[in-house]
Amino acid sequence: MAKRITIDPVTRIEGHLRIDCEVSGGKVTNAWSSGQMWRGFEVILQGRDPRDAWIFTQRFCGV
Amino acid sequence: MEIPLNAQYIRNMIMGAHATHDHIVHFYHLCALDWVDIVSALKADARATAKLAQSLSDWKRNSYQEIKGAQERLQALVDSGQLGIYGSGYWGHPAMKLSPEVNLLAATHYLQALEYQRNINRVVSILGSKTPHIQNVAVGGVANAINLDSPTALNMERLYYIKTIIDEVREFVEKVLLVDVAAVGAFYADWTTIGAGVTNYLSAPDMPLDTKGTIFELPGGYIPDGDISKFTPIKSFDDPYFEDNVQESIKHSWYDGDWTRHPYQEETVPHYTDFEDDGKYSWVKAPTFKGKPAQVGPLANVLCMFAAGHEPTIKYTTQVLDTVSALVKSKVGVGALHSTIGRIAARAVRCAVLFDTLDHQWHALVNNLAKGDMTIFNQPEFPSGIQEGFGFHEAPRGILSHWIVIENGKIKNYQAVVPSTWNAGPRNGRDELGPYEAALLGNPVADPEKPLEILRTIHSFDPCLACAIHLVDEEQNEIIRVKAL
């Protein structure tokens, strides 16, 4: 029977990454990659001045 | 609209310094410890390590004294009883294969790399005012005041300081990073056949050299099916080949509905369902290029630049592959790059390429200033009615594109398709696996409670590594907490 491995979280900035794997016979047989937080910038930016977008959107990422 | 040349060059130098900083940190501090056993380095013969190091590279800091000093620092850390950042690693794992001497060499360069990553990041701070989250960008140019004679503006002293840093860190990348990556690749040659996953590659051309963004120092484009002879370039910042072929699907993402749309037509309405293996299971959307998932990042970028005949890319790729071939005593070709270890090697190649670029951009800026051109900004105009537009950039983790719909000068719709969206995305509208998922299939897992091999493949994409990784084995209902490497 396949063994399920969940690695949660695998990230340290802009939200969490979760990786799920099914392992059978010592090898990965199925995998799921899951972003665990909603970004929400698309909603924050609606109605704003386009010249301000860059200062918001670079906060997607801390590095 | 057009961007002044000075602004292009300043932006390009920030991009180059930021990316090389990322690539150095990623290899030594985030990824190498998946392959290098730090504890084993304590058992190494420092003299033998120095001899090995000097046979591989003429780096000035490969002396016995440097290496012995690094070993003593590690020993002092262990003796203190607090391993700190080295605590709870997978030391002694059966998949760790390097000799104590190679481990010590990598550990020595790990410590040295801390200095060089800090230095190259200074370039971002000088030009961008701070890092992360630079302050100098403006729509239409940059906000860097330039006055070569003023102590309070971007002047010759600052420019020469930047040049000094570029030269210093460039030497580290060419004599240490490229060599270490080739050595690790050679010792783990079996990993050239693991972790390819999605082999449709997408990258952006970058480092624009003209005001209109039609000439780029670094080429980019699309390679389907891992076949570099099928490379199609992206030619300009408004190339319809890119604009028309990007879509995102939310069939498996926590958004309302089930659609595959172009970014201009997208909406972002959350709809959380908990984790459903066959349904929705991620906040990340699933992007496609020409209807298919695509891998992005330094490997995609290097393959596209290689296919485009970009000379520095061919030079550094050949250098790494030749070093690997000499160490394993058989010819290793470009095909080996479609793998977990290939993603790591390509990142080092790109880092070296970017130092050539940084040097060119610095000279281009200084030469343009010498002509008396101090322009940094052109005022943008926003006509009434609806405008659609997009921008792209080859970020450290791959192609980044932002899509905007403007109505009467205000944002109506904004969508960002970031590198991690491409690579970490879930299954798409046709249930095809995303690049992380596809790359994991077939990965060996020697010990499910210490899934080092899964981390090797995931880390090879340069995701944001966790401060803490929690493992849940559902069968045994046991929770294992593993601190980040």
Coordinates of C-alpha atoms in Angstrom, one line a residue:
Chain A
M1 CA 0.0 0.0 0.0
A2 CA 1.2 3.5 -0.8
K3 CA 2.4 5.6 2.1
R4 CA 1.3 9.2 2.1
I5 CA 3.8 11.9 3.2
T6 CA 2.7 15.4 3.9
I7 CA 5.4 18.2 4.2
D8 CA 3.6 21.2 5.5
P9 CA 4.8 24.0 5.3
V10 CA 7.9 24.1 3.0
T11 CA 8.4 27.8 2.9
R12 CA 9.3 30.9 5.0
I13 CA 8.0 33.9 3.1
E14 CA 4.9 35.0 1.3
G15 CA 2.8 32.1 2.6
H16 CA 3.3 28.4 3.0
L17 CA 3.9 25.6 0.5
R18 CA 2.6 22.1 1.3
I19 CA 3.8 19.1 -0.6
D20 CA 2.0 15.7 -0.5
C21 CA 3.5 12.6 -1.9
E22 CA 2.4 9.0 -2.2
V23 CA 5.4 6.7 -1.9
S24 CA 5.4 3.0 -3.0
G25 CA 8.3 0.7 -3.3
G26 CA 10.7 3.4 -2.3
K27 CA 9.7 5.8 -5.0
V28 CA 7.2 8.7 -5.3
T29 CA 4.2 7.6 -7.3
N30 CA 1.9 10.7 -7.0
A31 CA 2.4 14.3 -5.8
W32 CA 0.4 17.4 -5.0
S33 CA 1.8 20.9 -4.6
S34 CA -0.4 23.3 -2.6
G35 CA 0.0 27.0 -1.9
Q36 CA -1.5 27.5 1.6
M37 CA -2.2 31.2 1.7
W38 CA -4.2 33.5 -0.4
R39 CA -2.2 36.4 -1.9
G40 CA -5.0 38.9 -2.3
F41 CA -3.0 41.6 -4.0
E42 CA -5.3 41.5 -7.0
V43 CA -8.2 42.7 -4.9
I44 CA -6.1 45.3 -3.0
L45 CA -5.0 46.9 -6.3
Q46 CA -8.5 47.4 -7.8
G47 CA -9.4 51.1 -8.2
R48 CA -5.8 52.3 -7.4
D49 CA -3.5 54.5 -9.5
P50 CA -1.5 52.3 -11.8
R51 CA 1.7 54.2 -10.9
D52 CA 1.4 52.8 -7.3
A53 CA 1.1 49.1 -8.3
W54 CA 4.9 48.4 -8.2
I55 CA 5.3 49.4 -4.6
F56 CA 2.4 47.1 -3.6
T57 CA 3.3 44.1 -5.8
Q58 CA 7.0 43.9 -4.8
R59 CA 5.6 42.8 -1.4
F60 CA 4.7 39.5 -3.0
C61 CA 8.2 38.5 -2.3
G62 CA 10.6 39.3 0.5
V63 CA 13.8 38.4 -1.3
Chain B
M1 CA 6.4 54.6 -23.7
E2 CA 10.2 54.8 -23.6
I3 CA 12.4 54.4 -20.6
P4 CA 15.6 56.5 -20.5
L5 CA 18.8 54.6 -21.0
N6 CA 20.2 55.5 -17.6
A7 CA 17.1 54.1 -16.0
Q8 CA 17.3 50.8 -18.0
Y9 CA 21.0 50.3 -16.9
I10 CA 20.3 51.1 -13.2
R11 CA 17.3 48.8 -13.2
N12 CA 19.4 46.1 -15.0
M13 CA 22.2 46.4 -12.4
I14 CA 19.7 46.0 -9.6
M15 CA 18.1 42.9 -11.3
G16 CA 21.6 41.4 -11.8
A17 CA 22.8 42.0 -8.3
H18 CA 19.6 40.8 -6.8
A19 CA 19.6 37.6 -8.9
T20 CA 23.3 36.8 -8.2
H21 CA 22.7 37.3 -4.5
D22 CA 19.7 34.9 -4.7
H23 CA 21.7 32.3 -6.6
I24 CA 24.7 32.4 -4.2
V25 CA 22.4 32.1 -1.2
H26 CA 20.3 29.5 -2.7
F27 CA 23.2 27.1 -3.5
Y28 CA 25.3 27.5 -0.4
H29 CA 22.8 28.3 2.3
L30 CA 19.4 26.8 1.2
C31 CA 20.2 23.8 -1.0
A32 CA 23.8 22.6 -0.5
L33 CA 23.0 21.0 2.9
D34 CA 20.7 18.6 1.1
W35 CA 23.9 17.1 -0.5
V36 CA 26.6 18.1 2.0
D37 CA 26.9 16.5 5.4
I38 CA 28.2 19.2 7.7
V39 CA 28.8 16.9 10.6
S40 CA 31.0 14.6 8.5
A41 CA 33.2 17.6 7.7
L42 CA 34.5 17.5 11.2
K43 CA 36.2 14.2 10.5
A44 CA 38.0 15.5 7.4
D45 CA 41.7 15.9 7.0
A46 CA 42.1 19.6 6.4
R47 CA 45.4 19.2 4.6
A48 CA 43.9 16.7 2.2
T49 CA 40.9 19.1 1.7
A50 CA 43.2 21.9 0.9
K51 CA 45.1 19.8 -1.6
L52 CA 41.8 18.8 -3.3
A53 CA 40.6 22.4 -3.3
Q54 CA 43.8 23.6 -4.9
S55 CA 43.6 20.9 -7.6
L56 CA 40.1 22.1 -8.5
S57 CA 40.6 25.9 -8.5
D58 CA 43.2 28.6 -7.9
W59 CA 40.8 30.5 -5.6
K60 CA 42.9 32.6 -3.2
R61 CA 41.0 31.3 -0.1
N62 CA 41.5 27.6 -0.7
S63 CA 44.5 27.6 1.6
Y64 CA 45.0 25.0 4.4
Q65 CA 44.7 27.9 7.0
E66 CA 41.3 29.0 5.6
I67 CA 40.0 25.4 5.5
K68 CA 41.4 24.5 9.0
G69 CA 39.9 27.7 10.3
A70 CA 36.4 26.8 8.9
Q71 CA 36.7 23.4 10.5
E72 CA 37.6 24.9 13.9
R73 CA 34.6 27.2 13.7
L74 CA 32.3 24.2 13.0
Q75 CA 33.9 22.2 15.8
A76 CA 33.4 25.1 18.2
L77 CA 29.7 25.2 17.2
V78 CA 29.3 21.5 17.9
D79 CA 31.3 21.8 21.2
S80 CA 29.0 24.5 22.4
G81 CA 26.1 22.0 22.4
Q82 CA 24.0 24.2 20.2
L83 CA 24.1 23.3 16.5
G84 CA 22.1 26.4 15.6
I85 CA 21.2 26.5 11.9
Y86 CA 22.8 23.0 11.5
G87 CA 20.6 21.4 14.1
S88 CA 18.2 18.6 13.1
G89 CA 19.6 18.2 9.6
Y90 CA 19.6 14.8 8.0
W91 CA 23.2 14.1 8.9
G92 CA 24.3 10.6 8.2
H93 CA 21.4 10.0 5.8
P94 CA 22.1 7.0 3.4
A95 CA 21.7 9.4 0.4
M96 CA 24.6 11.6 1.6
K97 CA 27.6 10.4 -0.4
L98 CA 30.4 13.0 -0.2
S99 CA 33.7 12.2 1.5
P100 CA 34.5 14.1 4.7
E101 CA 37.1 16.2 2.7
V102 CA 34.6 17.2 0.1
N103 CA 32.1 18.0 2.8
L104 CA 34.6 20.2 4.6
L105 CA 35.5 22.0 1.3
A106 CA 31.8 22.8 0.8
A107 CA 31.4 23.9 4.4
T108 CA 34.3 26.2 4.1
H109 CA 32.8 27.8 1.0
Y110 CA 29.4 28.0 2.7
L111 CA 31.0 30.3 5.4
Q112 CA 32.9 32.3 2.8
A113 CA 29.7 32.7 0.7
L114 CA 28.0 34.5 3.6
E115 CA 30.4 37.4 3.0
Y116 CA 30.0 37.5 -0.8
Q117 CA 26.2 37.4 -0.8
R118 CA 26.2 40.3 1.6
N119 CA 28.5 42.3 -0.6
I120 CA 26.6 41.9 -3.8
N121 CA 23.4 42.8 -2.0
R122 CA 25.0 46.2 -1.3
V123 CA 24.7 47.0 -5.0
V124 CA 20.9 46.6 -4.6
S125 CA 20.9 48.8 -1.5
I126 CA 23.1 51.6 -3.1
L127 CA 20.9 51.8 -6.3
G128 CA 17.6 50.8 -4.8
S129 CA 17.9 52.7 -1.4
K130 CA 17.2 49.5 0.6
T131 CA 16.8 45.8 0.2
P132 CA 14.4 44.0 0.0
H133 CA 11.7 46.2 -1.3
I134 CA 13.6 48.8 -3.3
Q135 CA 12.4 52.4 -3.4
N136 CA 13.9 53.9 -6.5
V137 CA 11.6 52.6 -9.3
A138 CA 9.1 54.9 -11.0
V139 CA 6.7 54.2 -13.8
G140 CA 8.7 55.8 -16.6
G141 CA 12.2 55.4 -15.2
V142 CA 13.9 55.6 -11.8
A143 CA 14.1 58.1 -9.0
N144 CA 17.9 58.0 -8.6
A145 CA 19.3 61.5 -8.7
I146 CA 22.6 61.5 -10.7
N147 CA 25.2 64.1 -10.1
L148 CA 28.8 62.8 -10.5
D149 CA 30.2 65.6 -8.3
S150 CA 27.7 65.6 -5.5
P151 CA 28.1 63.6 -2.3
T152 CA 24.3 63.3 -1.9
A153 CA 23.5 61.8 -5.3
L154 CA 24.6 58.8 -7.4
N155 CA 28.2 59.9 -8.1
M156 CA 31.5 58.4 -9.3
E157 CA 32.5 57.2 -5.8
R158 CA 29.3 55.2 -5.5
L159 CA 29.7 53.9 -9.1
Y160 CA 33.3 52.8 -8.5
Y161 CA 32.3 51.1 -5.2
I162 CA 29.7 49.2 -7.1
K163 CA 32.3 48.2 -9.7
T164 CA 34.7 47.0 -6.9
I165 CA 31.9 44.8 -5.4
I166 CA 31.0 43.3 -8.8
D167 CA 34.6 42.4 -9.6
E168 CA 35.2 40.9 -6.1
V169 CA 32.0 38.7 -6.1
R170 CA 32.5 37.7 -9.7
E171 CA 35.8 36.1 -8.8
F172 CA 34.1 34.1 -6.1
V173 CA 31.4 32.9 -8.5
E174 CA 33.8 31.9 -11.3
K175 CA 36.4 30.2 -9.0
V176 CA 34.2 28.8 -6.3
L177 CA 30.5 28.5 -7.1
L178 CA 30.9 27.1 -10.6
V179 CA 33.5 24.6 -9.4
D180 CA 31.6 23.5 -6.3
V181 CA 28.4 23.0 -8.3
A182 CA 30.3 20.9 -10.9
A183 CA 31.9 18.8 -8.2
V184 CA 28.6 18.1 -6.3
G185 CA 27.0 17.3 -9.7
A186 CA 29.8 14.8 -10.5
F187 CA 29.6 13.1 -7.1
Y188 CA 25.8 12.8 -7.4
A189 CA 25.8 11.9 -11.1
D190 CA 22.8 9.6 -10.6
W191 CA 20.7 12.7 -9.9
T192 CA 21.1 13.8 -13.5
T193 CA 18.4 11.2 -14.3
I194 CA 16.0 12.2 -11.5
G195 CA 13.5 15.1 -11.3
A196 CA 13.1 16.3 -14.9
G197 CA 9.3 16.7 -14.6
V198 CA 7.8 19.2 -17.0
T199 CA 10.3 19.9 -19.9
N200 CA 8.4 22.7 -21.6
Y201 CA 10.6 25.7 -20.7
L202 CA 9.6 29.3 -20.6
S203 CA 11.8 32.3 -19.8
A204 CA 11.8 36.0 -20.5
P205 CA 14.4 38.0 -22.4
D206 CA 15.9 40.6 -20.0
M207 CA 18.4 43.4 -19.5
P208 CA 16.9 45.8 -22.1
L209 CA 19.6 47.8 -23.9
D210 CA 17.4 50.4 -25.7
T211 CA 14.7 52.8 -24.6
K212 CA 11.8 50.9 -26.3
G213 CA 12.7 47.4 -24.9
T214 CA 13.3 45.7 -28.2
I215 CA 17.0 44.8 -27.7
F216 CA 18.0 42.6 -24.8
E217 CA 21.4 41.5 -23.5
L218 CA 19.9 38.1 -22.3
P219 CA 17.6 36.2 -24.7
G220 CA 14.5 34.3 -23.6
G221 CA 11.6 32.4 -25.1
Y222 CA 10.0 29.0 -25.2
I223 CA 11.3 25.4 -25.6
P224 CA 8.6 22.7 -25.9
D225 CA 9.3 19.0 -25.0
G226 CA 12.9 19.6 -23.8
D227 CA 14.0 20.0 -27.5
I228 CA 16.2 23.1 -27.7
S229 CA 16.1 22.9 -31.5
K230 CA 12.4 24.0 -31.2
F231 CA 13.3 27.2 -29.3
T232 CA 11.1 30.2 -30.2
P233 CA 12.4 33.6 -28.9
I234 CA 10.3 36.3 -27.2
K235 CA 11.4 39.4 -29.0
S236 CA 10.2 42.5 -27.2
F237 CA 8.2 43.8 -24.2
D238 CA 5.0 43.8 -26.3
D239 CA 5.6 40.5 -28.3
P240 CA 2.2 38.9 -28.9
Y241 CA 3.8 35.5 -28.9
F242 CA 4.0 35.8 -25.2
E243 CA 1.0 38.0 -24.6
D244 CA -1.4 35.7 -26.5
N245 CA -0.3 32.3 -25.1
V246 CA -0.5 32.7 -21.3
Q247 CA -3.6 31.3 -19.5
E248 CA -4.4 30.3 -16.0
S249 CA -6.7 27.6 -14.8
I250 CA -8.5 27.4 -11.4
K251 CA -10.0 23.9 -11.7
H252 CA -7.8 22.7 -8.8
S253 CA -7.4 26.1 -7.1
W254 CA -9.4 27.7 -4.3
Y255 CA -11.2 30.2 -6.5
D256 CA -14.9 30.3 -7.4
G257 CA -15.7 28.3 -10.5
D258 CA -13.8 26.2 -13.0
W259 CA -12.3 28.1 -15.9
T260 CA -9.1 28.6 -17.9
R261 CA -8.7 32.2 -18.9
H262 CA -6.2 34.8 -20.2
P263 CA -5.0 37.1 -17.4
Y264 CA -6.9 40.1 -18.7
Q265 CA -10.1 38.2 -18.4
E266 CA -9.4 36.6 -15.0
E267 CA -11.1 37.3 -11.6
T268 CA -9.9 36.5 -8.1
V269 CA -12.8 35.4 -6.0
P270 CA -11.7 33.0 -3.2
H271 CA -13.6 29.7 -2.6
Y272 CA -11.9 27.5 0.0
T273 CA -12.8 23.8 0.1
D274 CA -10.1 22.2 2.3
F275 CA -7.6 19.9 0.6
E276 CA -9.3 17.7 -2.0
D277 CA -6.9 15.2 -3.8
D278 CA -9.1 15.2 -6.9
G279 CA -10.7 18.6 -6.5
K280 CA -9.4 22.0 -5.3
Y281 CA -6.3 21.9 -3.2
S282 CA -4.2 25.1 -3.6
W283 CA -4.3 28.9 -3.6
V284 CA -1.9 28.9 -6.5
K285 CA -3.5 29.0 -10.0
A286 CA -2.2 26.7 -12.7
P287 CA -0.7 28.7 -15.6
T288 CA -0.1 27.3 -19.1
F289 CA 1.8 28.5 -22.1
K290 CA 0.2 27.4 -25.4
G291 CA -2.1 25.3 -23.3
K292 CA 0.6 23.3 -21.6
P293 CA 2.3 23.5 -18.2
A294 CA 5.8 25.1 -18.4
Q295 CA 8.8 24.9 -16.1
V296 CA 10.5 28.3 -15.4
G297 CA 13.7 29.4 -13.6
P298 CA 17.4 29.4 -14.2
L299 CA 17.3 26.0 -16.0
A300 CA 14.6 27.3 -18.5
N301 CA 16.6 30.5 -18.9
V302 CA 19.9 28.8 -19.5
L303 CA 18.4 26.4 -22.0
C304 CA 16.8 29.2 -23.9
M305 CA 19.9 31.4 -23.9
F306 CA 22.0 28.3 -25.0
A307 CA 19.5 27.6 -27.8
A308 CA 19.7 31.3 -28.8
G309 CA 23.5 31.0 -29.2
H310 CA 24.2 33.4 -26.3
E311 CA 28.0 33.2 -26.0
P312 CA 28.6 33.7 -22.3
T313 CA 25.9 31.0 -21.6
I314 CA 27.5 28.5 -23.9
K315 CA 30.9 29.3 -22.4
Y316 CA 29.9 28.8 -18.7
T317 CA 27.6 25.8 -19.5
T318 CA 30.4 24.1 -21.3
Q319 CA 32.8 24.9 -18.5
V320 CA 30.6 23.2 -15.9
L321 CA 29.8 20.2 -18.1
D322 CA 33.5 19.8 -18.9
T323 CA 34.4 19.8 -15.2
V324 CA 31.8 17.3 -14.4
S325 CA 32.9 15.1 -17.4
A326 CA 36.5 15.2 -16.2
L327 CA 35.5 14.2 -12.7
V328 CA 33.2 11.3 -13.7
K329 CA 35.5 10.3 -16.6
S330 CA 32.7 10.3 -19.2
K331 CA 31.1 12.9 -21.5
V332 CA 28.2 14.7 -19.8
G333 CA 26.1 16.7 -22.2
V334 CA 23.4 19.4 -22.0
G335 CA 20.8 16.6 -21.8
A336 CA 21.9 16.0 -18.1
L337 CA 20.5 19.4 -17.2
H338 CA 16.9 18.1 -17.5
S339 CA 17.1 17.0 -13.8
T340 CA 17.2 17.9 -10.2
I341 CA 20.9 18.4 -10.2
G342 CA 20.7 20.1 -13.6
R343 CA 18.4 22.8 -12.1
I344 CA 21.1 23.5 -9.5
A345 CA 23.9 23.6 -12.1
A346 CA 22.0 25.9 -14.4
R347 CA 21.5 28.4 -11.5
A348 CA 25.3 28.6 -11.1
V349 CA 25.8 29.0 -14.9
R350 CA 23.2 31.8 -14.9
C351 CA 24.9 33.4 -11.9
A352 CA 28.2 33.5 -13.9
V353 CA 26.5 34.8 -17.0
L354 CA 24.9 37.6 -14.9
F355 CA 28.3 38.8 -13.7
D356 CA 29.3 39.3 -17.4
T357 CA 26.1 41.2 -17.8
L358 CA 26.6 43.3 -14.6
D359 CA 30.0 44.3 -15.9
H360 CA 28.5 45.3 -19.3
Q361 CA 25.6 47.3 -17.7
W362 CA 28.0 49.2 -15.4
H363 CA 30.2 50.2 -18.4
A364 CA 27.1 51.1 -20.4
L365 CA 25.8 53.4 -17.6
V366 CA 29.2 55.1 -17.0
N367 CA 29.7 55.6 -20.8
N368 CA 26.2 57.1 -21.2
L369 CA 26.8 59.5 -18.2
A370 CA 30.1 60.4 -19.8
K371 CA 28.2 61.7 -22.8
G372 CA 26.4 64.1 -20.5
D373 CA 23.0 62.3 -20.5
M374 CA 21.6 62.5 -17.0
T375 CA 18.0 61.6 -17.9
I376 CA 16.3 59.2 -15.5
F377 CA 12.5 59.6 -16.1
N378 CA 9.8 60.1 -18.7
Q379 CA 6.4 61.1 -17.5
P380 CA 3.8 58.4 -18.3
E381 CA 0.4 59.3 -19.7
F382 CA -2.9 57.4 -19.0
P383 CA -5.5 58.1 -21.7
S384 CA -9.2 57.9 -20.9
G385 CA -11.0 54.6 -21.7
I386 CA -9.7 51.1 -21.3
Q387 CA -6.1 50.0 -21.7
E388 CA -4.6 46.6 -21.4
G389 CA -0.9 45.9 -20.8
F390 CA 1.6 43.5 -19.5
G391 CA 5.2 43.5 -18.3
F392 CA 7.7 40.7 -17.8
H393 CA 11.0 40.1 -16.1
E394 CA 13.3 37.1 -15.7
A395 CA 13.4 37.0 -11.9
P396 CA 15.7 34.8 -9.9
R397 CA 13.1 32.0 -9.8
G398 CA 12.0 32.4 -13.4
I399 CA 9.7 34.4 -15.6
L400 CA 7.5 36.9 -13.9
S401 CA 4.7 38.7 -15.7
H402 CA 2.2 41.3 -14.5
W403 CA -1.0 42.0 -16.4
I404 CA -3.1 45.1 -16.0
V405 CA -6.4 46.5 -17.2
I406 CA -6.7 50.3 -16.7
E407 CA -10.0 52.1 -16.9
N408 CA -10.0 55.9 -16.9
G409 CA -6.6 56.0 -15.2
K410 CA -7.5 53.5 -12.4
I411 CA -6.7 49.8 -12.1
K412 CA -9.7 47.6 -13.1
N413 CA -8.0 44.3 -13.1
Y414 CA -4.5 43.2 -12.0
Q415 CA -3.0 39.7 -12.3
A416 CA 0.5 38.6 -11.4
V417 CA 1.7 35.3 -12.8
V418 CA 4.9 34.8 -10.8
P419 CA 7.6 32.2 -11.1
S420 CA 6.2 30.1 -8.2
T421 CA 2.8 30.1 -9.9
W422 CA 4.4 28.4 -12.9
N423 CA 6.4 25.9 -10.9
A424 CA 4.4 25.3 -7.8
G425 CA 1.0 25.4 -9.4
P426 CA -1.5 22.5 -9.0
R427 CA -2.9 20.3 -11.7
N428 CA -4.3 22.5 -14.6
G429 CA -7.7 22.4 -16.3
R430 CA -6.7 19.2 -18.1
D431 CA -5.5 17.6 -14.9
E432 CA -1.9 17.7 -16.0
L433 CA 0.6 17.9 -13.1
G434 CA 2.5 21.2 -12.3
P435 CA 6.4 21.2 -12.5
Y436 CA 7.0 20.5 -8.8
E437 CA 4.5 17.6 -8.9
A438 CA 5.8 16.1 -12.1
A439 CA 9.4 16.4 -11.0
L440 CA 8.7 14.4 -7.8
L441 CA 7.3 11.4 -9.7
G442 CA 9.9 8.6 -9.5
N443 CA 12.0 10.3 -6.9
P444 CA 13.6 7.7 -4.6
V445 CA 12.7 7.9 -0.9
A446 CA 15.0 5.8 1.3
D447 CA 13.3 6.7 4.6
P448 CA 9.8 8.2 4.5
E449 CA 10.5 9.8 7.9
K450 CA 13.5 11.6 6.5
P451 CA 12.4 12.5 3.0
L452 CA 15.7 14.1 2.0
E453 CA 15.3 13.2 -1.6
I454 CA 11.9 15.0 -1.9
L455 CA 13.5 18.1 -0.4
R456 CA 16.4 17.8 -2.9
T457 CA 14.0 18.1 -5.8
I458 CA 11.7 20.7 -4.3
H459 CA 14.7 22.8 -3.2
S460 CA 16.3 22.6 -6.7
F461 CA 13.5 24.9 -7.9
D462 CA 14.6 27.5 -5.3
P463 CA 11.3 27.8 -3.5
C464 CA 11.1 29.9 -0.3
L465 CA 12.5 27.4 2.2
A466 CA 10.6 27.0 5.5
C467 CA 11.8 28.1 8.9
A468 CA 10.3 24.9 10.1
I469 CA 9.1 21.9 8.2
H470 CA 6.4 19.7 9.8
L471 CA 6.1 16.1 8.7
V472 CA 2.9 14.2 9.1
D473 CA 2.8 10.4 8.5
E474 CA -0.9 9.7 8.2
E475 CA -0.4 5.9 8.5
Q476 CA 1.3 6.1 11.8
N477 CA -0.4 9.3 12.8
E478 CA 2.9 10.6 14.0
I479 CA 4.1 14.2 13.8
I480 CA 7.8 14.8 13.2
R481 CA 9.1 18.3 13.3
V482 CA 12.2 19.0 11.3
K483 CA 14.0 22.3 11.5
A484 CA 15.0 23.9 8.2
L485 CA 18.5 23.2 6.9

